[in-house]
Tab-separated table of C-alpha atoms in Angstrom:
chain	number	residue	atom	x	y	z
A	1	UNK	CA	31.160	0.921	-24.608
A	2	UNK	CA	31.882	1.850	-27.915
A	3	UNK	CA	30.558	-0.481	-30.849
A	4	UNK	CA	32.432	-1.184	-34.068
A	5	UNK	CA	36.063	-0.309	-35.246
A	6	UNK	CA	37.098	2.963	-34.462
A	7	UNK	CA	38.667	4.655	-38.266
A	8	UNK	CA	41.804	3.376	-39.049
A	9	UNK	CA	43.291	7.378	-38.997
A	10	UNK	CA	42.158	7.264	-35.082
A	11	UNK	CA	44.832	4.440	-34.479
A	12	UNK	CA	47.749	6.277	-35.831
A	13	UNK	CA	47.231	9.198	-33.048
A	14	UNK	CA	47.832	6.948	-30.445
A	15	UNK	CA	50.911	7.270	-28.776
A	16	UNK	CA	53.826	5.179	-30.217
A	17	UNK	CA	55.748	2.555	-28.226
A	18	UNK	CA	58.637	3.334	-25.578
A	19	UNK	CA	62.168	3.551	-26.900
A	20	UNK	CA	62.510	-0.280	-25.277
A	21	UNK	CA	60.294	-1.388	-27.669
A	22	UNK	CA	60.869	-0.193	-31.393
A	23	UNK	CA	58.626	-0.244	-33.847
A	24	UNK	CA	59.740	-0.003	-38.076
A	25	UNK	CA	59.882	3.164	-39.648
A	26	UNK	CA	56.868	2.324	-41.615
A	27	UNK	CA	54.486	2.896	-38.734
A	28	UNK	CA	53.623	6.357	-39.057
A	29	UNK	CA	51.595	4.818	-41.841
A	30	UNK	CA	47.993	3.940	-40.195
A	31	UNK	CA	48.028	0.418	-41.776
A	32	UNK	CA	51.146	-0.178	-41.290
A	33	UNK	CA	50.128	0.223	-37.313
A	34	UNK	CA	47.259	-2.145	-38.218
A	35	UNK	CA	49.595	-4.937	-39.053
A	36	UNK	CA	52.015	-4.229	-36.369
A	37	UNK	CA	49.149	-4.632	-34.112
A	38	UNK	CA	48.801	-8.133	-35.392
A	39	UNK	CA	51.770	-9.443	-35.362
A	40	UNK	CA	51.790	-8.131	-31.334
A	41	UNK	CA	48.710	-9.800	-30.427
A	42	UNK	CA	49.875	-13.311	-30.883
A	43	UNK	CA	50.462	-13.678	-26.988
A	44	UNK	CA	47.492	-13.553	-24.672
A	45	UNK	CA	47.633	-10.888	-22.447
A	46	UNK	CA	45.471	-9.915	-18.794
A	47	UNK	CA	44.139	-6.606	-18.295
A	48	UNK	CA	45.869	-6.490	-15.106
A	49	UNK	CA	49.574	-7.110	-16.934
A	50	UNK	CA	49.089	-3.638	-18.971
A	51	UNK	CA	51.449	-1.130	-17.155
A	52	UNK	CA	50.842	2.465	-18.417
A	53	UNK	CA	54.568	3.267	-18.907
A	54	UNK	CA	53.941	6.845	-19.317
A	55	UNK	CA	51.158	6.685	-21.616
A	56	UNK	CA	53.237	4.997	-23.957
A	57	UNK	CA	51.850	2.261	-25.969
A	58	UNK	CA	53.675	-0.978	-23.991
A	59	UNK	CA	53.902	-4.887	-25.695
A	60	UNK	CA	51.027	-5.646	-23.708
A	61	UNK	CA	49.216	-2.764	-24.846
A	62	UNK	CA	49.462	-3.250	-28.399
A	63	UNK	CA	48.148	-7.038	-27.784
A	64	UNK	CA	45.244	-5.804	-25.282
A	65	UNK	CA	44.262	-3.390	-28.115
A	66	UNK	CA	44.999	-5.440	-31.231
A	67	UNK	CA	42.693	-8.142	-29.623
A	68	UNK	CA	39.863	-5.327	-29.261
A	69	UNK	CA	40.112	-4.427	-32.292
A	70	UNK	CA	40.359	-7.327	-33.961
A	71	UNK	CA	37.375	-8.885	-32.361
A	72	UNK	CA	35.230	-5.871	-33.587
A	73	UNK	CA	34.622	-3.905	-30.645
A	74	UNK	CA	36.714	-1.402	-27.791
A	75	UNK	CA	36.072	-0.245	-24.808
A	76	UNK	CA	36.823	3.422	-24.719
A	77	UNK	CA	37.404	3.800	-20.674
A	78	UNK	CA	39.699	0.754	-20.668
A	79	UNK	CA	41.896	1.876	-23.894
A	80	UNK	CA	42.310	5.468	-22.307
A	81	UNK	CA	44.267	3.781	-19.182
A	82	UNK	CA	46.965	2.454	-21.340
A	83	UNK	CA	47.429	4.967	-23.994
A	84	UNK	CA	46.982	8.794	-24.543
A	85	UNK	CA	44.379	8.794	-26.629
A	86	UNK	CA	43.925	11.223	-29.418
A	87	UNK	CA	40.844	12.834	-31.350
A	88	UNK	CA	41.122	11.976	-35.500
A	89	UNK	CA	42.103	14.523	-37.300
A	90	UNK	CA	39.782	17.409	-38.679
A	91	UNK	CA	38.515	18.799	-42.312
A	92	UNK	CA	40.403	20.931	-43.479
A	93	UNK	CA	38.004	24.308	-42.780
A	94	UNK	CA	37.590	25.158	-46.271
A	95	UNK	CA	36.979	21.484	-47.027
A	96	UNK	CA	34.116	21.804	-44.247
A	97	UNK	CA	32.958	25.426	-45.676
A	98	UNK	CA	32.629	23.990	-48.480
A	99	UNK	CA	30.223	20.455	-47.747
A	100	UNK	CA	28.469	23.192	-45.718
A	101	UNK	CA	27.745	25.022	-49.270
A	102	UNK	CA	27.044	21.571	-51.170
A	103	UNK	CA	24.658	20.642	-48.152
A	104	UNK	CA	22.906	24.048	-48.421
A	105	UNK	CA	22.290	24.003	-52.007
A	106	UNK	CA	20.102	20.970	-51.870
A	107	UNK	CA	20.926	19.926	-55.543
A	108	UNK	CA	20.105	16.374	-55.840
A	109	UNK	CA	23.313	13.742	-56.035
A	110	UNK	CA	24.391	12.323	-58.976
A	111	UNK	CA	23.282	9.179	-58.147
A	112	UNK	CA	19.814	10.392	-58.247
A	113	UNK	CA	19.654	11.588	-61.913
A	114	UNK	CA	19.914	9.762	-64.756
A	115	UNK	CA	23.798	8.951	-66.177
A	116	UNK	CA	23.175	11.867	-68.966
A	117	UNK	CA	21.878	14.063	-66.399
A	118	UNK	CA	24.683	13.468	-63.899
A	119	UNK	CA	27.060	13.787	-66.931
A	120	UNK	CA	26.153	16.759	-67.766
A	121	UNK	CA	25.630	17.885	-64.042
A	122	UNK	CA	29.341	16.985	-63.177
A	123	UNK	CA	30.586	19.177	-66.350
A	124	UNK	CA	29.307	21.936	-64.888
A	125	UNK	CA	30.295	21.795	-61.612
A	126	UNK	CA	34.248	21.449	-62.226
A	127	UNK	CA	35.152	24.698	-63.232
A	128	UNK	CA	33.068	26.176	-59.800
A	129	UNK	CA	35.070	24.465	-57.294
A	130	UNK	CA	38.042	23.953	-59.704
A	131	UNK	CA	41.243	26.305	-59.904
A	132	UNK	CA	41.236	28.599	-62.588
A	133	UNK	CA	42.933	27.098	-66.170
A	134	UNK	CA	46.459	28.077	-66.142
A	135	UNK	CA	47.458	29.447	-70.026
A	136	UNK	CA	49.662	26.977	-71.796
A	137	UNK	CA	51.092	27.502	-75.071
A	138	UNK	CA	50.875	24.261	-76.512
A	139	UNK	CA	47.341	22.266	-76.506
A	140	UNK	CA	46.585	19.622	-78.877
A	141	UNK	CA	43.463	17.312	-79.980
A	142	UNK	CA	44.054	14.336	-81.358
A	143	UNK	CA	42.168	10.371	-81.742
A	144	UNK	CA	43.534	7.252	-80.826
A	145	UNK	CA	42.578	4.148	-82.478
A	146	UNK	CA	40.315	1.551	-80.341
A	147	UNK	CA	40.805	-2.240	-81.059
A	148	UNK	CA	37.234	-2.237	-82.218
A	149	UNK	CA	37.583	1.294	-84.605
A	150	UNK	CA	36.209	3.350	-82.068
A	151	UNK	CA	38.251	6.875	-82.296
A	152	UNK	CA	39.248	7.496	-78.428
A	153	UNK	CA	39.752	11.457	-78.217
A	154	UNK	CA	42.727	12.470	-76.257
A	155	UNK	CA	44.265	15.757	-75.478
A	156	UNK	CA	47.833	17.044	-74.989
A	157	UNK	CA	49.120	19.816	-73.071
A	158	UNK	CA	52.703	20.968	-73.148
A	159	UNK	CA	54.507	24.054	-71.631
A	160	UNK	CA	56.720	24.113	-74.544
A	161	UNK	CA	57.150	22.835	-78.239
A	162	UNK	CA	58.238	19.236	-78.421
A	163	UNK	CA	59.846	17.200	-81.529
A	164	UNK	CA	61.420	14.209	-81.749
A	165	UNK	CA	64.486	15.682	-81.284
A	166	UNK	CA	63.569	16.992	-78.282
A	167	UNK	CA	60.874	15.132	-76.444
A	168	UNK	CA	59.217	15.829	-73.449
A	169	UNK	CA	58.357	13.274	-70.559
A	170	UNK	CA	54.961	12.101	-70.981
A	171	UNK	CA	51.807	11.544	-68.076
A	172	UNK	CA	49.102	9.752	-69.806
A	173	UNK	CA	46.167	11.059	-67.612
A	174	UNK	CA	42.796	9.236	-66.918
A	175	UNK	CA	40.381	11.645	-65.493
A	176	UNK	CA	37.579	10.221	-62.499
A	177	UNK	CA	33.968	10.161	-62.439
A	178	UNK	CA	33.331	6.215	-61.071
A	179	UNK	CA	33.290	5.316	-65.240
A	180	UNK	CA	30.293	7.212	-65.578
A	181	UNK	CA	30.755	10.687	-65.621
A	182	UNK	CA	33.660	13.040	-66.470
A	183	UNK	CA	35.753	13.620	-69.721
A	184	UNK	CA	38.179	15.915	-71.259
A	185	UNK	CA	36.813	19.144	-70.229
A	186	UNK	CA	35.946	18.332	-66.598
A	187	UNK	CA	40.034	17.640	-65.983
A	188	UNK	CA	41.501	20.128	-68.031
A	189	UNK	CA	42.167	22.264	-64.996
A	190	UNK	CA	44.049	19.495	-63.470
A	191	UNK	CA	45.928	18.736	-66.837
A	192	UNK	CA	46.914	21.769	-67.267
A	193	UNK	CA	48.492	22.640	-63.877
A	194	UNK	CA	50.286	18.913	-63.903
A	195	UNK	CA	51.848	19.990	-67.088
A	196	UNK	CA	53.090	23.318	-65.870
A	197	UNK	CA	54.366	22.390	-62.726
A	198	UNK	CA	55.811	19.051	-64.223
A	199	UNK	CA	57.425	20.156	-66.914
A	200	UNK	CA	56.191	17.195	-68.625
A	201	UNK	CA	53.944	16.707	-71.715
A	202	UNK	CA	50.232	15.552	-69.678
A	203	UNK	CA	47.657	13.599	-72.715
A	204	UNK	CA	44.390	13.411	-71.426
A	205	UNK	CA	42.024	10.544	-72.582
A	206	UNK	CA	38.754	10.205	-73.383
A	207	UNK	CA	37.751	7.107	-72.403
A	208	UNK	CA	34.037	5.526	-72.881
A	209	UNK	CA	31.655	5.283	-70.637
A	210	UNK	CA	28.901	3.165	-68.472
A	211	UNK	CA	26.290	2.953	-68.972
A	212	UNK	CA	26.621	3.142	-72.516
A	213	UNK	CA	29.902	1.272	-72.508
A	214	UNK	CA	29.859	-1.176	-70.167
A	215	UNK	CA	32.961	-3.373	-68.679
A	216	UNK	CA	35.973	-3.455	-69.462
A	217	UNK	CA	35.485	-0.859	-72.164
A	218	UNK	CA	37.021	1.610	-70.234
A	219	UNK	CA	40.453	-0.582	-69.578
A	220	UNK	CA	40.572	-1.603	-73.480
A	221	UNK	CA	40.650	2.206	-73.998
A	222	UNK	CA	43.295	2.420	-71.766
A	223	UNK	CA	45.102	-0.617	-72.810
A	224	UNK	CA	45.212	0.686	-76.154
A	225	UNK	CA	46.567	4.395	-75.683
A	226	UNK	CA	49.071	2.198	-73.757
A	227	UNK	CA	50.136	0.381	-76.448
A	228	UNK	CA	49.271	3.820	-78.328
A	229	UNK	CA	51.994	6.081	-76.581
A	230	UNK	CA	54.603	3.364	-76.822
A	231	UNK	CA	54.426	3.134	-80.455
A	232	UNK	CA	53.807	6.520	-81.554
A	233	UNK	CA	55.542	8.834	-79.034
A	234	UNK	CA	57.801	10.698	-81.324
A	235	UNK	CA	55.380	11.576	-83.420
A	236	UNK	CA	53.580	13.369	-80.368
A	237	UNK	CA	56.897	14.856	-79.136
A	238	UNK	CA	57.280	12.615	-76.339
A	239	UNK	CA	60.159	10.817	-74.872
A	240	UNK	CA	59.240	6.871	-74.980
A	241	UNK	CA	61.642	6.148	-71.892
A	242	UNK	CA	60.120	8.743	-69.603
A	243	UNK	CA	56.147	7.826	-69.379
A	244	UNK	CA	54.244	7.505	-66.707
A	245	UNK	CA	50.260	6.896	-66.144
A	246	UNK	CA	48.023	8.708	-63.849
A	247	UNK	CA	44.625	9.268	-62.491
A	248	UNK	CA	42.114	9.963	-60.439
A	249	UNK	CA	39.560	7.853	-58.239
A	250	UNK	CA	38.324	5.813	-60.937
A	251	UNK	CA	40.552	6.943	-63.509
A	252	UNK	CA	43.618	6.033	-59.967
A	253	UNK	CA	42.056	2.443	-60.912
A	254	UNK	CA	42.718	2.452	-65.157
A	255	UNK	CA	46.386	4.126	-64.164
A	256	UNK	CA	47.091	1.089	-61.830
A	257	UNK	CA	45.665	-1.711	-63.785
A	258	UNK	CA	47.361	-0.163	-67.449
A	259	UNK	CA	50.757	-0.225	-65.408
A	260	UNK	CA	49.848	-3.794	-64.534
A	261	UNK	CA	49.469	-4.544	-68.420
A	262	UNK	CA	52.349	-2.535	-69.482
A	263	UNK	CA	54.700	-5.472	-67.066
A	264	UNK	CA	52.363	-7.834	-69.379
A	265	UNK	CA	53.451	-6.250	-72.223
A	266	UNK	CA	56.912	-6.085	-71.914
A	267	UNK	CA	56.624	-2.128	-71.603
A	268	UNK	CA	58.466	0.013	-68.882
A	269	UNK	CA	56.603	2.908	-68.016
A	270	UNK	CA	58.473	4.727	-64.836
A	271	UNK	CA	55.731	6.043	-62.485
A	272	UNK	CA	51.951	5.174	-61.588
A	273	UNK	CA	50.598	8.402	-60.493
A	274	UNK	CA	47.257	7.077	-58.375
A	275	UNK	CA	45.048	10.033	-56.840
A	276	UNK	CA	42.689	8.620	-54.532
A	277	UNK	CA	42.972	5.572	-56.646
A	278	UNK	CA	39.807	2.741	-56.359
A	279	UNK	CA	41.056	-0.632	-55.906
A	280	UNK	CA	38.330	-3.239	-54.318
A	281	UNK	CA	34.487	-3.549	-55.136
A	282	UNK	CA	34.100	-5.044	-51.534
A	283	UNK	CA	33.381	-2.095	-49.910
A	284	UNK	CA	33.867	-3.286	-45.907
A	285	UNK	CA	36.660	-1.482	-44.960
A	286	UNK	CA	36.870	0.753	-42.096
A	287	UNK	CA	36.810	4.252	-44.195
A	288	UNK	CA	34.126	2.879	-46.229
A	289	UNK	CA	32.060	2.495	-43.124
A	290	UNK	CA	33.169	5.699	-41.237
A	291	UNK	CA	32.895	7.915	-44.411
A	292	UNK	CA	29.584	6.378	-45.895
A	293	UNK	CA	27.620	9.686	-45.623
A	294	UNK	CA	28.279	13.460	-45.424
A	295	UNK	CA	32.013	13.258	-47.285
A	296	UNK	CA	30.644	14.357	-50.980
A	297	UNK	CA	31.624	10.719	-52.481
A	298	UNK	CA	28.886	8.613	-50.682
A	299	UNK	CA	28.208	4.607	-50.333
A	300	UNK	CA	25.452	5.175	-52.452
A	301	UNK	CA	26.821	7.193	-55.242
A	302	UNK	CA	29.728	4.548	-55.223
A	303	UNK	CA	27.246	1.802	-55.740
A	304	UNK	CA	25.362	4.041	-58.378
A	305	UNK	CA	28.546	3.965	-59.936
A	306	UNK	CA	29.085	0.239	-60.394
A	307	UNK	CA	26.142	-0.491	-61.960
A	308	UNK	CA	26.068	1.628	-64.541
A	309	UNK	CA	29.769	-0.241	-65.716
A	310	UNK	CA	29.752	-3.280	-64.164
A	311	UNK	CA	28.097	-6.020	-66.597
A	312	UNK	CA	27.204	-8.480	-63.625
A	313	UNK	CA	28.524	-8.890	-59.987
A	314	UNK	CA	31.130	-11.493	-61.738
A	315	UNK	CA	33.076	-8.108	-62.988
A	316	UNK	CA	33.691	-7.054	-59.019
A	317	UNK	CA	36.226	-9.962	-59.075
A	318	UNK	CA	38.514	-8.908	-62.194
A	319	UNK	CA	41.786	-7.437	-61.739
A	320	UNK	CA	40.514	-4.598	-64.522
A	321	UNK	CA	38.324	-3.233	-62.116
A	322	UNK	CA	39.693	-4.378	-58.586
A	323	UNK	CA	43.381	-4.552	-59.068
A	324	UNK	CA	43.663	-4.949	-55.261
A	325	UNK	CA	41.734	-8.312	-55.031
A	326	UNK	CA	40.394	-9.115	-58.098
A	327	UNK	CA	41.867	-12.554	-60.029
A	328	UNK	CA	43.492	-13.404	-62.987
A	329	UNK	CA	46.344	-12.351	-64.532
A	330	UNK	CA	46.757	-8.972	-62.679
A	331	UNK	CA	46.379	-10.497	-59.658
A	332	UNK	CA	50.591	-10.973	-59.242
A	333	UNK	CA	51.960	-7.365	-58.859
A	334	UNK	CA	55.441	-7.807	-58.909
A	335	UNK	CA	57.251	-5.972	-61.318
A	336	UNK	CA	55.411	-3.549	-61.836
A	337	UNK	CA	56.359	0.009	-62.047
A	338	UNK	CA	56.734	2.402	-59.026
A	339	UNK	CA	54.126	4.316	-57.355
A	340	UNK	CA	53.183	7.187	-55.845
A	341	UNK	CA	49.854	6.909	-54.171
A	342	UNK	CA	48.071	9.963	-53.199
A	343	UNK	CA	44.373	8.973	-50.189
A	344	UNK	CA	42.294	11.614	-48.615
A	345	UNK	CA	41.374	11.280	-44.696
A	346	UNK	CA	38.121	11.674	-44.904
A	347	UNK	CA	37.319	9.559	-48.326
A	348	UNK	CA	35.237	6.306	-48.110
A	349	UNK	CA	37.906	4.743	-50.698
A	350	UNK	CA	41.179	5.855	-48.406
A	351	UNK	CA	41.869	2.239	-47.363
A	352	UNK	CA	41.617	0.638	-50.407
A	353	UNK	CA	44.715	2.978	-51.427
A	354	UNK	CA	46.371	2.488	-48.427
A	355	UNK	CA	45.744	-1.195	-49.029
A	356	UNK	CA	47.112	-1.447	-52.659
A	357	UNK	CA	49.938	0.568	-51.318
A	358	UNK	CA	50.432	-2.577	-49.306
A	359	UNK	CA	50.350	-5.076	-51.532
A	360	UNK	CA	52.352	-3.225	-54.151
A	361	UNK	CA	54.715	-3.114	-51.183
A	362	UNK	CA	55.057	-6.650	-50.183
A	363	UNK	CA	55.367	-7.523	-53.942
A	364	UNK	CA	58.798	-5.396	-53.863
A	365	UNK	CA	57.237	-2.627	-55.572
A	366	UNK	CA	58.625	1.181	-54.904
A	367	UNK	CA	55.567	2.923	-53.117
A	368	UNK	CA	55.288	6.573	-52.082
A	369	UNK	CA	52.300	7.078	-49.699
A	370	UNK	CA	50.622	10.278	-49.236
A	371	UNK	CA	47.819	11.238	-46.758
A	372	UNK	CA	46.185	14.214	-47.044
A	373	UNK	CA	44.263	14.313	-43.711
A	374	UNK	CA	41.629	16.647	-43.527
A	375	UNK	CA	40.864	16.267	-46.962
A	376	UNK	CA	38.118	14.659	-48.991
A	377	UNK	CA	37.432	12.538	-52.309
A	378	UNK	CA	37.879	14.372	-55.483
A	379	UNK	CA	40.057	17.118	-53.407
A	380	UNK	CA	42.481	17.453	-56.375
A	381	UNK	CA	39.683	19.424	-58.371
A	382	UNK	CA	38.480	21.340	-55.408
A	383	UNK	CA	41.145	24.193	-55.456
A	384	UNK	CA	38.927	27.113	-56.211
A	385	UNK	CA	37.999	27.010	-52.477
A	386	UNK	CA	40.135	24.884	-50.673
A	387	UNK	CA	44.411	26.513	-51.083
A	388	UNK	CA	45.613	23.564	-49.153
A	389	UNK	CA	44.931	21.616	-52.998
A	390	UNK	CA	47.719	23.940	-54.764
A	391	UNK	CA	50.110	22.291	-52.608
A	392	UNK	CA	49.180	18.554	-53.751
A	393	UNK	CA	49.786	19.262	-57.238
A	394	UNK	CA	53.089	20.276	-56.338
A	395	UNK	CA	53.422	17.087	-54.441
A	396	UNK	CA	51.689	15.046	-57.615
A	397	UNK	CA	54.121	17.085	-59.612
A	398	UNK	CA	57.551	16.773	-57.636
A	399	UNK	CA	56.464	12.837	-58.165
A	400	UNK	CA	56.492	12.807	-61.586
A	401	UNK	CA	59.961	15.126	-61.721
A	402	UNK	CA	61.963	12.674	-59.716
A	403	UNK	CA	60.539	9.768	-61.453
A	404	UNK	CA	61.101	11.568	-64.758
A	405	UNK	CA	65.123	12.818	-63.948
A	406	UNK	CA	64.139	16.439	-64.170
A	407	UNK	CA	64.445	19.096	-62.550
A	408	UNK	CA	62.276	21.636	-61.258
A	409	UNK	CA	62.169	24.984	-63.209
């Protein structure tokens, strides 16, 4: 007997249904599976009714399963007579080579220094497991003025000159680091390649952070380059019609909930660019469970994270910070701008992109999904030792050219 949900990955390497039987083309997608399972399991079903149909996965198997899993539990001897099961997929080997490095060096987590410490920890860590800067002949530091005065720093970075007269499409980029750690500097890599292999114009921001600035700081910040880049984007070189925002982990979460305010605000950006994005402070889902320890983003570390931004547990429940269940007026999604969503397999957060996938999804919302299977959290700024990473920036970058009406060149 096998206790507990298996990961929701493991599901999508079952076999799929018989020809007789067909399923949308939407279930390739793991929770897309998930939900066909549920809708299948509204009949009752006997044991002894499951044929095996040539280890395909029958009606009846999809209920006997969905009820397993559904009730919490599966029993692994019984499941293997009705469908070929499996195994989840693996790390990526460098991804493994390279825990196998973090596990050796025995530095202490972030979560177990102070928030200076671990800022200044994190800052020196990118550029090691980071691809090297690629040149670019246009790099620019500028402020951006707060609603309370505060000057936000922001950097651009351009492959070419840009004027007015001939703007460039424009990636507002807000870097990770679970609102406590990260800046400028720690994404410049990043910045840098999305710009070259964009063709776009990519502004960084400098957003404040916990615990020094607590909630919602870091979405005012946001909010207001926003409103910023809008208002001001010939005077950076920028086209206003072609903008998109994008980020990573929690930085995925300010890109999401600024495209939410932009349909507030009347303003059209034309992509959300969400790199293992976070989107729920419940942390109960399956790949929260599975991936607790071991996957270089921990449960702990997450939870670290919170509390040095979140005011109070009331926060958890604000669309700023949980634009996948959170309340109030970001709640409603529809409208919003496209997205494409980028989740790791092996990342504790990968449902809770999968899952805002879904609701943008049943809120009408264009959503590209992307699973990068044997990777982990923070993969994006892992390319010094893992190649497999050059290859997602293309992906992040193709993204931002269709959305953009550009070509690649």
């Amino acid at each position: 007997m096998v206790t507990g949900r298996p990961p929701v990955a493991s599901m999508a390497r079952w076999a799929r249904p018989a020809a007789a039987t067909p399923w949308s083309a939407a279930d390739a997608d793991p929770r897309a599976f998930a939900v066909e399972f549920a809708k299948r399991a509204e009949a009752e079903v006997d044991v002894g009714e499951v044929e095996d149909e040539g280890h395909a996965l029958s009606p009846a198997a999809v209920r006997l399963v969905a009820r397993t899993w559904f009730n919490g539990y599966s029993d692994d001897s019984q499941i293997r007579t009705i469908v070929q099961f499996r195994p989840m997929p693996s790390l990526d080997p460098h991804v493994a080579q390279l825990l196998d490095l973090v596990a050796r060096a025995k530095r202490p987590p972030l979560h177990h220094l102070s928030p200076a410490d671990a800022k200044v920890a994190y800052e020196k860590s990118s550029p090691i497991v980071d691809i090297a800067p690629i040149a670019l002949d246009h790099v620019n530091d500028l402020t951006v003025p707060a609603r309370d005065g505060h000057a936000i720093a922001v950097r651009t970075y351009a492959a070419r000159e840009a004027s007015w007269a001939d703007p460039l499409p424009l990636l507002v980029y807000f870097h990770g680091g679970g609102f406590t750690v990260g800046s400028i500097k720690t994404h410049d890599a990043l910045c840098r390649s999305l710009a070259a292999k964009s063709g776009a114009m990519v502004l960084s921001v400098d957003y404040r952070l916990g615990p020094d600035w607590k909630f919602p700081t870091a979405a005012n910040d946001a909010f207001d380059v926003l409103q910023w880049v809008f208002d001001e984007a010939a005077t950076i070189g920028a086209d206003p019609a072609r903008i998109a925002f994008g980020g990573d982990s929690a930085g995925g979460t300010l890109a999401a909930v600024t495209a939410i305010e932009a349909r507030n605000r009347g303003l059209a950006p034309v992509l959300q660019l969400l790199i293992y994005p976070g989107t729920t402070a419940r942390e109960t889902t399956p790949s929260h469970r599975a991936f607790a320890e071991g996957y270089l983003l921990t449960q702990a570390m997450i939870a670290w994270f919170f509390a040095q931004y979140l005011r109070s547990d009331a926060d958890r429940d604000d669309w700023r910070f949980a634009p996948l269940d959170g309340g109030g007026q970001g709640a409603d999604v529809r409208g919003v701008c496209p997205a494409w969503i980028a989740v790791a397999g092996f990342d504790p957060i990968r449902d809770a992109g999968i899952g805002y996938a879904d609701k943008l999804r049943a809120a009408g919302v264009p959503v590209a999904l992307k699973v990068y299977e044997g990777m982990i959290h923070d993969f994006f700024k892992l390319g010094r030792f893992v190649p497999a990473v050059e290859a997602a920036h293309h992906d992040a970058a193709e993204a931002l050219r269709r959305a953009f009406g550009t070509q690649a060149g």
